[in-house]
Amino acid sequence: MPELPEVETTRRGLEPWLVGKRVRKVLVAEPRLRWPVDPQLPALLQGRTLLAIERRAKYLLFRFKHGTLIGHLGMSGSMRITKPQDETRKHDHVYIEFSRARQLRFHDPRRFGFLLWTEQDPALHPRLRKLGPEPLGPAFDGSTLADAARGRRVAAKSLLMDPAVVVGVGNIYANEALFRAGIRPSRPAGRIARARWDRLAVEVRKVLASAIEQGGTTLRDFLGSDGEPGYFVQQLQVYDRGGEPCRRCEGTVRRTVIGQRATYFCPGCQT
DNA sequence: CAACGGACCTGCCTGC
DNA sequence: TGCAGGCAGGTCCGTT
């Protein structure tokens, strides 16, 4: 499922097709997402012009003059541009028709994603209110991590994946950034030297920026809004590579579990 | 409060 | 071929 690079890839794919276009018709085929879709959504959107598509953390923000549609892709969600007459697929839950030829479809087999309408500033919405800084923005650096780690015993990986500390770093990129920074995922956060947090912050930025350039990572089912897979999978050093040779040393990538999430690291390269 | 486990849901893969 | 079990990119919530 989508982490920040996949969400950003989706946003960039949708933007040129939809921004400035007026909503003609909305159909909610399945409102039972992570949170129920507002039954008033069609009435709220019809006839309105989409002003911008922004991203905050892994949330997509569809801005209208009178409010914002907050979207999340959960573990298995995707958004694609189709023609209204294109064949529907199983798990196509919401259809938003813009021009005669362009329709946005929300597809999500596991239904962990959602679409929420809000008329307030989306930054103040309960889902977004407590989020930490953007990893690619100016407010994120080694001190962000070092400050959050002070006095805490959680694993470095859990800290990195805590959205109150920094947003957008999911399981793939947490594993990858820790490998690139040479930090063992299980190391207690409070016992990591400041210089190593600086290094980790740099690697987080690099791995996310690089993944965005590659259109994200496709493991099983992620497709960008154009239906193309992401190619960053070819750059993965440790994720999903348990038992395989390390790409940097003579060792073998190990798989463990931290916070109920699969965790991959090289015992030789990461301390 | 921090930390942890379980919950939500479907599909796909493995092994018997 | 069928079926049970484990696993999956995220996040929220309740309990210690």
PDB file of C-alpha atoms (C1' of nucleotides) in Angstrom:
ATOM      1  CA  MET A   1       0.000   0.000   0.000  1.00  0.00           C
ATOM      2  CA  PRO A   2       0.811   3.526  -0.551  1.00  0.00           C
ATOM      3  CA  GLU A   3       3.321   5.419   1.492  1.00  0.00           C
ATOM      4  CA  LEU A   4       4.190   9.038   0.848  1.00  0.00           C
ATOM      5  CA  PRO A   5       5.860   8.491  -2.556  1.00  0.00           C
ATOM      6  CA  GLU A   6       2.903   6.511  -3.856  1.00  0.00           C
ATOM      7  CA  VAL A   7       0.439   9.120  -2.609  1.00  0.00           C
ATOM      8  CA  GLU A   8       2.492  11.913  -4.166  1.00  0.00           C
ATOM      9  CA  THR A   9       2.703   9.944  -7.415  1.00  0.00           C
ATOM     10  CA  THR A  10      -1.082   9.673  -7.352  1.00  0.00           C
ATOM     11  CA  ARG A  11      -1.474  13.389  -6.669  1.00  0.00           C
ATOM     12  CA  ARG A  12       0.817  14.356  -9.524  1.00  0.00           C
ATOM     13  CA  GLY A  13      -0.982  12.009 -11.856  1.00  0.00           C
ATOM     14  CA  LEU A  14      -4.430  13.370 -11.061  1.00  0.00           C
ATOM     15  CA  GLU A  15      -3.619  17.071 -10.924  1.00  0.00           C
ATOM     16  CA  PRO A  16      -3.261  17.872 -14.629  1.00  0.00           C
ATOM     17  CA  TRP A  17      -6.458  16.040 -15.511  1.00  0.00           C
ATOM     18  CA  LEU A  18      -8.773  17.369 -12.837  1.00  0.00           C
ATOM     19  CA  VAL A  19      -7.764  20.759 -11.448  1.00  0.00           C
ATOM     20  CA  GLY A  20      -9.979  23.523 -12.777  1.00  0.00           C
ATOM     21  CA  LYS A  21     -12.655  21.030 -13.838  1.00  0.00           C
ATOM     22  CA  ARG A  22     -16.222  21.021 -12.600  1.00  0.00           C
ATOM     23  CA  VAL A  23     -17.837  17.981 -11.012  1.00  0.00           C
ATOM     24  CA  ARG A  24     -20.727  16.742 -13.093  1.00  0.00           C
ATOM     25  CA  LYS A  25     -21.812  13.671 -11.182  1.00  0.00           C
ATOM     26  CA  VAL A  26     -20.839  11.628  -8.116  1.00  0.00           C
ATOM     27  CA  LEU A  27     -21.749   8.004  -7.444  1.00  0.00           C
ATOM     28  CA  VAL A  28     -20.997   6.250  -4.170  1.00  0.00           C
ATOM     29  CA  ALA A  29     -21.327   2.538  -4.891  1.00  0.00           C
ATOM     30  CA  GLU A  30     -19.925   1.430  -1.523  1.00  0.00           C
ATOM     31  CA  PRO A  31     -19.965   3.903   1.362  1.00  0.00           C
ATOM     32  CA  ARG A  32     -18.548   1.467   3.923  1.00  0.00           C
ATOM     33  CA  LEU A  33     -14.924   2.576   3.908  1.00  0.00           C
ATOM     34  CA  ARG A  34     -12.727   3.066   6.998  1.00  0.00           C
ATOM     35  CA  TRP A  35     -15.190   5.797   7.827  1.00  0.00           C
ATOM     36  CA  PRO A  36     -18.518   5.936   6.046  1.00  0.00           C
ATOM     37  CA  VAL A  37     -18.738   8.215   3.051  1.00  0.00           C
ATOM     38  CA  ASP A  38     -21.064  11.165   3.702  1.00  0.00           C
ATOM     39  CA  PRO A  39     -24.393  10.404   1.990  1.00  0.00           C
ATOM     40  CA  GLN A  40     -24.517  14.073   1.031  1.00  0.00           C
ATOM     41  CA  LEU A  41     -21.257  13.856  -0.921  1.00  0.00           C
ATOM     42  CA  PRO A  42     -22.888  13.876  -4.373  1.00  0.00           C
ATOM     43  CA  ALA A  43     -24.986  16.906  -3.499  1.00  0.00           C
ATOM     44  CA  LEU A  44     -21.968  18.636  -1.956  1.00  0.00           C
ATOM     45  CA  LEU A  45     -19.731  18.210  -4.993  1.00  0.00           C
ATOM     46  CA  GLN A  46     -22.010  18.375  -8.028  1.00  0.00           C
ATOM     47  CA  GLY A  47     -21.499  21.536 -10.018  1.00  0.00           C
ATOM     48  CA  ARG A  48     -18.452  22.601  -8.018  1.00  0.00           C
ATOM     49  CA  THR A  49     -15.022  23.309  -9.470  1.00  0.00           C
ATOM     50  CA  LEU A  50     -11.931  21.537  -8.140  1.00  0.00           C
ATOM     51  CA  LEU A  51      -9.420  24.238  -7.267  1.00  0.00           C
ATOM     52  CA  ALA A  52      -6.351  22.179  -6.305  1.00  0.00           C
ATOM     53  CA  ILE A  53      -5.121  18.759  -5.239  1.00  0.00           C
ATOM     54  CA  GLU A  54      -2.700  18.949  -2.336  1.00  0.00           C
ATOM     55  CA  ARG A  55      -1.044  16.374  -0.129  1.00  0.00           C
ATOM     56  CA  ARG A  56      -0.420  16.354   3.618  1.00  0.00           C
ATOM     57  CA  ALA A  57       1.320  13.225   4.931  1.00  0.00           C
ATOM     58  CA  LYS A  58      -0.453  10.363   3.138  1.00  0.00           C
ATOM     59  CA  TYR A  59      -3.685  12.322   2.809  1.00  0.00           C
ATOM     60  CA  LEU A  60      -4.865  13.766  -0.482  1.00  0.00           C
ATOM     61  CA  LEU A  61      -6.712  17.074  -0.220  1.00  0.00           C
ATOM     62  CA  PHE A  62      -9.166  17.920  -2.983  1.00  0.00           C
ATOM     63  CA  ARG A  63      -9.813  21.613  -2.458  1.00  0.00           C
ATOM     64  CA  PHE A  64     -13.057  23.270  -3.387  1.00  0.00           C
ATOM     65  CA  LYS A  65     -14.176  26.795  -2.580  1.00  0.00           C
ATOM     66  CA  HIS A  66     -16.689  25.545  -0.008  1.00  0.00           C
ATOM     67  CA  GLY A  67     -14.643  22.743   1.556  1.00  0.00           C
ATOM     68  CA  THR A  68     -12.147  19.943   1.123  1.00  0.00           C
ATOM     69  CA  LEU A  69     -12.478  16.261   0.310  1.00  0.00           C
ATOM     70  CA  ILE A  70      -9.845  14.438   2.367  1.00  0.00           C
ATOM     71  CA  GLY A  71      -8.804  11.146   0.785  1.00  0.00           C
ATOM     72  CA  HIS A  72      -6.670   8.327   2.119  1.00  0.00           C
ATOM     73  CA  LEU A  73      -5.630   5.179   0.268  1.00  0.00           C
ATOM     74  CA  GLY A  74      -5.220   2.927   3.305  1.00  0.00           C
ATOM     75  CA  MET A  75      -3.353  -0.275   2.505  1.00  0.00           C
ATOM     76  CA  SER A  76      -4.800  -1.149  -0.865  1.00  0.00           C
ATOM     77  CA  GLY A  77      -6.423   1.991  -2.259  1.00  0.00           C
ATOM     78  CA  SER A  78      -5.802   3.693  -5.564  1.00  0.00           C
ATOM     79  CA  MET A  79      -7.303   6.495  -7.602  1.00  0.00           C
ATOM     80  CA  ARG A  80      -7.438   6.374 -11.363  1.00  0.00           C
ATOM     81  CA  ILE A  81      -8.684   8.494 -14.193  1.00  0.00           C
ATOM     82  CA  THR A  82     -11.090   6.601 -16.409  1.00  0.00           C
ATOM     83  CA  LYS A  83     -13.773   7.376 -18.934  1.00  0.00           C
ATOM     84  CA  PRO A  84     -17.271   7.201 -17.444  1.00  0.00           C
ATOM     85  CA  GLN A  85     -18.206   4.373 -19.777  1.00  0.00           C
ATOM     86  CA  ASP A  86     -15.146   2.252 -18.938  1.00  0.00           C
ATOM     87  CA  GLU A  87     -15.926  -1.125 -17.458  1.00  0.00           C
ATOM     88  CA  THR A  88     -16.203  -1.064 -13.693  1.00  0.00           C
ATOM     89  CA  ARG A  89     -13.976  -3.284 -11.583  1.00  0.00           C
ATOM     90  CA  LYS A  90     -14.762  -5.043  -8.364  1.00  0.00           C
ATOM     91  CA  HIS A  91     -13.944  -2.693  -5.454  1.00  0.00           C
ATOM     92  CA  ASP A  92     -14.484   0.514  -7.446  1.00  0.00           C
ATOM     93  CA  HIS A  93     -16.300   2.270  -4.594  1.00  0.00           C
ATOM     94  CA  VAL A  94     -16.659   5.928  -5.557  1.00  0.00           C
ATOM     95  CA  TYR A  95     -16.951   7.584  -8.958  1.00  0.00           C
ATOM     96  CA  ILE A  96     -16.500  11.324  -9.449  1.00  0.00           C
ATOM     97  CA  GLU A  97     -17.238  12.394 -13.006  1.00  0.00           C
ATOM     98  CA  PHE A  98     -15.666  15.601 -14.169  1.00  0.00           C
ATOM     99  CA  SER A  99     -15.800  16.367 -17.884  1.00  0.00           C
ATOM    100  CA  ARG A 100     -17.719  14.152 -20.267  1.00  0.00           C
ATOM    101  CA  ALA A 101     -14.576  12.058 -20.735  1.00  0.00           C
ATOM    102  CA  ARG A 102     -12.913  12.112 -17.330  1.00  0.00           C
ATOM    103  CA  GLN A 103     -13.933  10.257 -14.221  1.00  0.00           C
ATOM    104  CA  LEU A 104     -11.999   9.772 -10.983  1.00  0.00           C
ATOM    105  CA  ARG A 105     -12.439   6.321  -9.476  1.00  0.00           C
ATOM    106  CA  PHE A 106     -11.600   5.339  -5.922  1.00  0.00           C
ATOM    107  CA  HIS A 107     -10.704   1.653  -5.823  1.00  0.00           C
ATOM    108  CA  ASP A 108      -9.870  -0.137  -2.570  1.00  0.00           C
ATOM    109  CA  PRO A 109     -10.228  -3.897  -2.002  1.00  0.00           C
ATOM    110  CA  ARG A 110      -9.560  -3.811   1.731  1.00  0.00           C
ATOM    111  CA  ARG A 111     -11.535  -0.601   2.376  1.00  0.00           C
ATOM    112  CA  PHE A 112      -9.020   0.787   4.873  1.00  0.00           C
ATOM    113  CA  GLY A 113      -9.028   3.999   2.853  1.00  0.00           C
ATOM    114  CA  PHE A 114     -11.616   6.755   3.064  1.00  0.00           C
ATOM    115  CA  LEU A 115     -13.060   9.947   1.656  1.00  0.00           C
ATOM    116  CA  LEU A 116     -14.127  12.559   4.214  1.00  0.00           C
ATOM    117  CA  TRP A 117     -15.720  15.899   3.510  1.00  0.00           C
ATOM    118  CA  THR A 118     -14.819  18.861   5.697  1.00  0.00           C
ATOM    119  CA  GLU A 119     -15.705  22.527   5.550  1.00  0.00           C
ATOM    120  CA  GLN A 120     -13.075  23.558   8.086  1.00  0.00           C
ATOM    121  CA  ASP A 121      -9.377  24.061   7.469  1.00  0.00           C
ATOM    122  CA  PRO A 122      -8.234  20.481   6.770  1.00  0.00           C
ATOM    123  CA  ALA A 123      -5.106  21.046   8.867  1.00  0.00           C
ATOM    124  CA  LEU A 124      -7.429  21.316  11.874  1.00  0.00           C
ATOM    125  CA  HIS A 125      -9.359  18.160  11.049  1.00  0.00           C
ATOM    126  CA  PRO A 126      -9.047  15.475  13.759  1.00  0.00           C
ATOM    127  CA  ARG A 127      -7.233  13.173  11.362  1.00  0.00           C
ATOM    128  CA  LEU A 128      -4.580  15.775  10.479  1.00  0.00           C
ATOM    129  CA  ARG A 129      -4.342  17.912  13.580  1.00  0.00           C
ATOM    130  CA  LYS A 130      -1.590  16.003  15.361  1.00  0.00           C
ATOM    131  CA  LEU A 131       0.689  15.249  12.451  1.00  0.00           C
ATOM    132  CA  GLY A 132       4.401  15.965  12.588  1.00  0.00           C
ATOM    133  CA  PRO A 133       6.394  17.759   9.882  1.00  0.00           C
ATOM    134  CA  GLU A 134       6.637  16.740   6.242  1.00  0.00           C
ATOM    135  CA  PRO A 135       9.844  14.760   5.670  1.00  0.00           C
ATOM    136  CA  LEU A 136      10.577  16.683   2.479  1.00  0.00           C
ATOM    137  CA  GLY A 137       9.787  20.068   4.008  1.00  0.00           C
ATOM    138  CA  PRO A 138      12.068  22.579   5.759  1.00  0.00           C
ATOM    139  CA  ALA A 139      10.911  21.694   9.284  1.00  0.00           C
ATOM    140  CA  PHE A 140      12.364  18.189   9.220  1.00  0.00           C
ATOM    141  CA  ASP A 141      15.962  17.387  10.114  1.00  0.00           C
ATOM    142  CA  GLY A 142      18.057  15.391  12.553  1.00  0.00           C
ATOM    143  CA  SER A 143      16.910  17.449  15.517  1.00  0.00           C
ATOM    144  CA  THR A 144      13.294  16.538  14.764  1.00  0.00           C
ATOM    145  CA  LEU A 145      14.217  12.924  15.371  1.00  0.00           C
ATOM    146  CA  ALA A 146      16.705  13.497  18.172  1.00  0.00           C
ATOM    147  CA  ASP A 147      14.222  15.633  20.125  1.00  0.00           C
ATOM    148  CA  ALA A 148      11.465  13.065  19.739  1.00  0.00           C
ATOM    149  CA  ALA A 149      13.791  10.252  20.763  1.00  0.00           C
ATOM    150  CA  ARG A 150      14.932  11.787  24.018  1.00  0.00           C
ATOM    151  CA  GLY A 151      14.063   9.524  26.921  1.00  0.00           C
ATOM    152  CA  ARG A 152      12.164   7.038  24.804  1.00  0.00           C
ATOM    153  CA  ARG A 153      12.771   3.317  24.659  1.00  0.00           C
ATOM    154  CA  VAL A 154      10.860   2.455  21.516  1.00  0.00           C
ATOM    155  CA  ALA A 155      12.708   0.943  18.599  1.00  0.00           C
ATOM    156  CA  ALA A 156      14.237   3.462  16.208  1.00  0.00           C
ATOM    157  CA  LYS A 157      11.985   2.085  13.478  1.00  0.00           C
ATOM    158  CA  SER A 158       8.817   2.652  15.493  1.00  0.00           C
ATOM    159  CA  LEU A 159       9.877   6.237  16.165  1.00  0.00           C
ATOM    160  CA  LEU A 160      10.519   6.830  12.484  1.00  0.00           C
ATOM    161  CA  MET A 161       7.076   5.471  11.621  1.00  0.00           C
ATOM    162  CA  ASP A 162       5.304   7.561  14.269  1.00  0.00           C
ATOM    163  CA  PRO A 163       3.312  10.191  12.367  1.00  0.00           C
ATOM    164  CA  ALA A 164       3.465  12.549  15.345  1.00  0.00           C
ATOM    165  CA  VAL A 165       7.252  12.655  14.831  1.00  0.00           C
ATOM    166  CA  VAL A 166       7.461  12.804  11.046  1.00  0.00           C
ATOM    167  CA  VAL A 167       4.785  11.871   8.516  1.00  0.00           C
ATOM    168  CA  GLY A 168       4.781   9.694   5.453  1.00  0.00           C
ATOM    169  CA  VAL A 169       7.413   7.130   6.400  1.00  0.00           C
ATOM    170  CA  GLY A 170       5.727   3.743   6.166  1.00  0.00           C
ATOM    171  CA  ASN A 171       7.106   0.258   6.440  1.00  0.00           C
ATOM    172  CA  ILE A 172       9.007   0.077   3.166  1.00  0.00           C
ATOM    173  CA  TYR A 173      10.822   3.384   3.481  1.00  0.00           C
ATOM    174  CA  ALA A 174      11.473   3.075   7.205  1.00  0.00           C
ATOM    175  CA  ASN A 175      13.347  -0.161   6.521  1.00  0.00           C
ATOM    176  CA  GLU A 176      15.187   1.357   3.579  1.00  0.00           C
ATOM    177  CA  ALA A 177      16.174   4.589   5.309  1.00  0.00           C
ATOM    178  CA  LEU A 178      17.466   2.746   8.387  1.00  0.00           C
ATOM    179  CA  PHE A 179      19.578   0.494   6.189  1.00  0.00           C
ATOM    180  CA  ARG A 180      21.029   3.445   4.320  1.00  0.00           C
ATOM    181  CA  ALA A 181      21.786   5.191   7.606  1.00  0.00           C
ATOM    182  CA  GLY A 182      23.377   2.071   9.100  1.00  0.00           C
ATOM    183  CA  ILE A 183      21.012   2.008  12.087  1.00  0.00           C
ATOM    184  CA  ARG A 184      19.587  -1.233  13.408  1.00  0.00           C
ATOM    185  CA  PRO A 185      15.766  -0.965  13.435  1.00  0.00           C
ATOM    186  CA  SER A 186      15.471  -2.428  16.933  1.00  0.00           C
ATOM    187  CA  ARG A 187      17.895   0.014  18.559  1.00  0.00           C
ATOM    188  CA  PRO A 188      16.186   1.930  21.371  1.00  0.00           C
ATOM    189  CA  ALA A 189      15.546   5.450  20.148  1.00  0.00           C
ATOM    190  CA  GLY A 190      16.909   7.053  23.295  1.00  0.00           C
ATOM    191  CA  ARG A 191      20.282   5.400  22.771  1.00  0.00           C
ATOM    192  CA  ILE A 192      21.181   6.784  19.373  1.00  0.00           C
ATOM    193  CA  ALA A 193      23.797   9.494  18.987  1.00  0.00           C
ATOM    194  CA  ARG A 194      22.816  12.859  17.562  1.00  0.00           C
ATOM    195  CA  ALA A 195      25.011  12.519  14.465  1.00  0.00           C
ATOM    196  CA  ARG A 196      23.238   9.316  13.539  1.00  0.00           C
ATOM    197  CA  TRP A 197      19.854  11.050  13.626  1.00  0.00           C
ATOM    198  CA  ASP A 198      21.253  13.675  11.269  1.00  0.00           C
ATOM    199  CA  ARG A 199      22.327  10.935   8.924  1.00  0.00           C
ATOM    200  CA  LEU A 200      18.958   9.207   9.170  1.00  0.00           C
ATOM    201  CA  ALA A 201      17.062  12.408   8.370  1.00  0.00           C
ATOM    202  CA  VAL A 202      19.210  12.853   5.269  1.00  0.00           C
ATOM    203  CA  GLU A 203      18.569   9.275   4.176  1.00  0.00           C
ATOM    204  CA  VAL A 204      14.817   9.591   4.761  1.00  0.00           C
ATOM    205  CA  ARG A 205      14.718  12.615   2.461  1.00  0.00           C
ATOM    206  CA  LYS A 206      16.852  10.936  -0.149  1.00  0.00           C
ATOM    207  CA  VAL A 207      14.955   7.677  -0.246  1.00  0.00           C
ATOM    208  CA  LEU A 208      11.548   9.376  -0.412  1.00  0.00           C
ATOM    209  CA  ALA A 209      12.623  11.876  -3.068  1.00  0.00           C
ATOM    210  CA  SER A 210      14.171   9.122  -5.123  1.00  0.00           C
ATOM    211  CA  ALA A 211      11.061   6.941  -4.818  1.00  0.00           C
ATOM    212  CA  ILE A 212       8.851   9.811  -5.983  1.00  0.00           C
ATOM    213  CA  GLU A 213      11.071  10.236  -9.038  1.00  0.00           C
ATOM    214  CA  GLN A 214      10.584   6.537  -9.813  1.00  0.00           C
ATOM    215  CA  GLY A 215       6.807   6.720  -9.475  1.00  0.00           C
ATOM    216  CA  GLY A 216       6.761   4.897  -6.131  1.00  0.00           C
ATOM    217  CA  THR A 217       7.181   1.236  -5.281  1.00  0.00           C
ATOM    218  CA  THR A 218       4.931  -1.474  -6.691  1.00  0.00           C
ATOM    219  CA  LEU A 219       5.108  -4.691  -4.681  1.00  0.00           C
ATOM    220  CA  ARG A 220       1.791  -6.301  -5.497  1.00  0.00           C
ATOM    221  CA  ASP A 221      -0.901  -3.973  -6.591  1.00  0.00           C
ATOM    222  CA  PHE A 222       0.036  -0.303  -6.434  1.00  0.00           C
ATOM    223  CA  LEU A 223      -0.592   1.521  -9.700  1.00  0.00           C
ATOM    224  CA  GLY A 224      -0.291   5.232 -10.308  1.00  0.00           C
ATOM    225  CA  SER A 225      -3.280   7.187 -11.561  1.00  0.00           C
ATOM    226  CA  ASP A 226      -2.196   6.385 -15.113  1.00  0.00           C
ATOM    227  CA  GLY A 227      -2.200   2.642 -14.384  1.00  0.00           C
ATOM    228  CA  GLU A 228       1.605   2.451 -14.395  1.00  0.00           C
ATOM    229  CA  PRO A 229       3.461   0.602 -11.630  1.00  0.00           C
ATOM    230  CA  GLY A 230       6.200   2.306  -9.597  1.00  0.00           C
ATOM    231  CA  TYR A 231       9.767   1.366 -10.375  1.00  0.00           C
ATOM    232  CA  PHE A 232      11.466   2.032  -7.059  1.00  0.00           C
ATOM    233  CA  VAL A 233      11.104  -1.673  -6.225  1.00  0.00           C
ATOM    234  CA  GLN A 234      14.342  -2.131  -8.164  1.00  0.00           C
ATOM    235  CA  GLN A 235      16.160   0.120  -5.697  1.00  0.00           C
ATOM    236  CA  LEU A 236      15.049  -1.678  -2.550  1.00  0.00           C
ATOM    237  CA  GLN A 237      18.036  -2.758  -0.476  1.00  0.00           C
ATOM    238  CA  VAL A 238      16.368  -4.746   2.296  1.00  0.00           C
ATOM    239  CA  TYR A 239      12.565  -4.573   2.176  1.00  0.00           C
ATOM    240  CA  ASP A 240      11.033  -7.979   1.382  1.00  0.00           C
ATOM    241  CA  ARG A 241      14.540  -9.442   0.948  1.00  0.00           C
ATOM    242  CA  GLY A 242      14.778 -11.667   4.034  1.00  0.00           C
ATOM    243  CA  GLY A 243      17.317 -14.458   3.522  1.00  0.00           C
ATOM    244  CA  GLU A 244      18.765 -12.800   0.438  1.00  0.00           C
ATOM    245  CA  PRO A 245      22.319 -11.472   0.194  1.00  0.00           C
ATOM    246  CA  CYS A 246      23.041  -7.953   1.416  1.00  0.00           C
ATOM    247  CA  ARG A 247      23.833  -5.645  -1.496  1.00  0.00           C
ATOM    248  CA  ARG A 248      26.587  -3.907   0.465  1.00  0.00           C
ATOM    249  CA  CYS A 249      28.414  -6.623   2.400  1.00  0.00           C
ATOM    250  CA  GLU A 250      28.822 -10.390   2.401  1.00  0.00           C
ATOM    251  CA  GLY A 251      26.019 -10.875   4.930  1.00  0.00           C
ATOM    252  CA  THR A 252      22.391 -11.916   4.635  1.00  0.00           C
ATOM    253  CA  VAL A 253      19.327  -9.738   5.087  1.00  0.00           C
ATOM    254  CA  ARG A 254      17.353 -10.755   8.160  1.00  0.00           C
ATOM    255  CA  ARG A 255      13.635 -10.518   8.771  1.00  0.00           C
ATOM    256  CA  THR A 256      12.208  -9.788  12.210  1.00  0.00           C
ATOM    257  CA  VAL A 257       9.044  -8.206  13.551  1.00  0.00           C
ATOM    258  CA  ILE A 258       8.868  -4.815  15.261  1.00  0.00           C
ATOM    259  CA  GLY A 259       5.537  -3.316  16.234  1.00  0.00           C
ATOM    260  CA  GLN A 260       3.796  -6.166  14.401  1.00  0.00           C
ATOM    261  CA  ARG A 261       5.373  -5.067  11.127  1.00  0.00           C
ATOM    262  CA  ALA A 262       7.849  -7.022   9.053  1.00  0.00           C
ATOM    263  CA  THR A 263      11.298  -5.571   9.569  1.00  0.00           C
ATOM    264  CA  TYR A 264      14.357  -6.164   7.398  1.00  0.00           C
ATOM    265  CA  PHE A 265      17.967  -5.306   8.126  1.00  0.00           C
ATOM    266  CA  CYS A 266      21.533  -6.392   7.528  1.00  0.00           C
ATOM    267  CA  PRO A 267      23.262  -7.359  10.795  1.00  0.00           C
ATOM    268  CA  GLY A 268      26.624  -6.476   9.277  1.00  0.00           C
ATOM    269  CA  CYS A 269      25.724  -3.021   7.980  1.00  0.00           C
ATOM    270  CA  GLN A 270      23.349  -1.853  10.682  1.00  0.00           C
ATOM    271  CA  THR A 271      24.245  -1.316  14.325  1.00  0.00           C
TER     272      THR A 271
ATOM    273  C1'  DC B   1       2.269   9.488  29.396  1.00  0.00           C
ATOM    274  C1'  DA B   2       4.431   5.587  26.557  1.00  0.00           C
ATOM    275  C1'  DA B   3       4.076   1.159  24.675  1.00  0.00           C
ATOM    276  C1'  DC B   4       1.711  -2.685  22.982  1.00  0.00           C
ATOM    277  C1'  DG B   5      -1.839  -5.722  21.016  1.00  0.00           C
ATOM    278  C1'  DG B   6      -5.896  -6.123  18.510  1.00  0.00           C
ATOM    279  C1'  DA B   7      -9.074  -4.445  15.172  1.00  0.00           C
ATOM    280  C1'  DC B   8     -10.671  -3.181  10.566  1.00  0.00           C
ATOM    281  C1'  DC B   9     -11.012  -6.044   5.340  1.00  0.00           C
ATOM    282  C1'  DT B  10      -9.941  -8.690   1.079  1.00  0.00           C
ATOM    283  C1'  DG B  11      -6.820 -11.214  -1.806  1.00  0.00           C
ATOM    284  C1'  DC B  12      -2.952 -13.927  -2.685  1.00  0.00           C
ATOM    285  C1'  DC B  13       0.371 -17.347  -1.695  1.00  0.00           C
ATOM    286  C1'  DT B  14       2.037 -21.562   0.583  1.00  0.00           C
ATOM    287  C1'  DG B  15       1.681 -26.036   2.302  1.00  0.00           C
ATOM    288  C1'  DC B  16      -0.899 -30.075   3.394  1.00  0.00           C
TER     289       DC B  16
ATOM    290  C1'  DT C   1      -8.634 -29.322  -6.268  1.00  0.00           C
ATOM    291  C1'  DG C   2      -9.749 -27.567  -1.749  1.00  0.00           C
ATOM    292  C1'  DC C   3      -8.932 -25.586   2.413  1.00  0.00           C
ATOM    293  C1'  DA C   4      -6.505 -23.534   6.429  1.00  0.00           C
ATOM    294  C1'  DG C   5      -3.207 -20.390   7.747  1.00  0.00           C
ATOM    295  C1'  DG C   6      -0.192 -16.603   7.202  1.00  0.00           C
ATOM    296  C1'  DC C   7       0.842 -12.396   5.159  1.00  0.00           C
ATOM    297  C1'  DA C   8       0.252  -7.524   3.054  1.00  0.00           C
ATOM    298  C1'  DG C   9       2.290  -0.740   1.605  1.00  0.00           C
ATOM    299  C1'  DG C  10      -2.020   2.090   7.383  1.00  0.00           C
ATOM    300  C1'  DT C  11      -4.141   3.865  11.162  1.00  0.00           C
ATOM    301  C1'  DC C  12      -7.171   3.947  15.251  1.00  0.00           C
ATOM    302  C1'  DC C  13      -8.498   2.414  19.746  1.00  0.00           C
ATOM    303  C1'  DG C  14      -8.442   0.149  24.156  1.00  0.00           C
ATOM    304  C1'  DT C  15      -5.647  -1.749  27.737  1.00  0.00           C
ATOM    305  C1'  DT C  16      -1.598  -2.040  30.648  1.00  0.00           C
TER     306       DT C  16
END
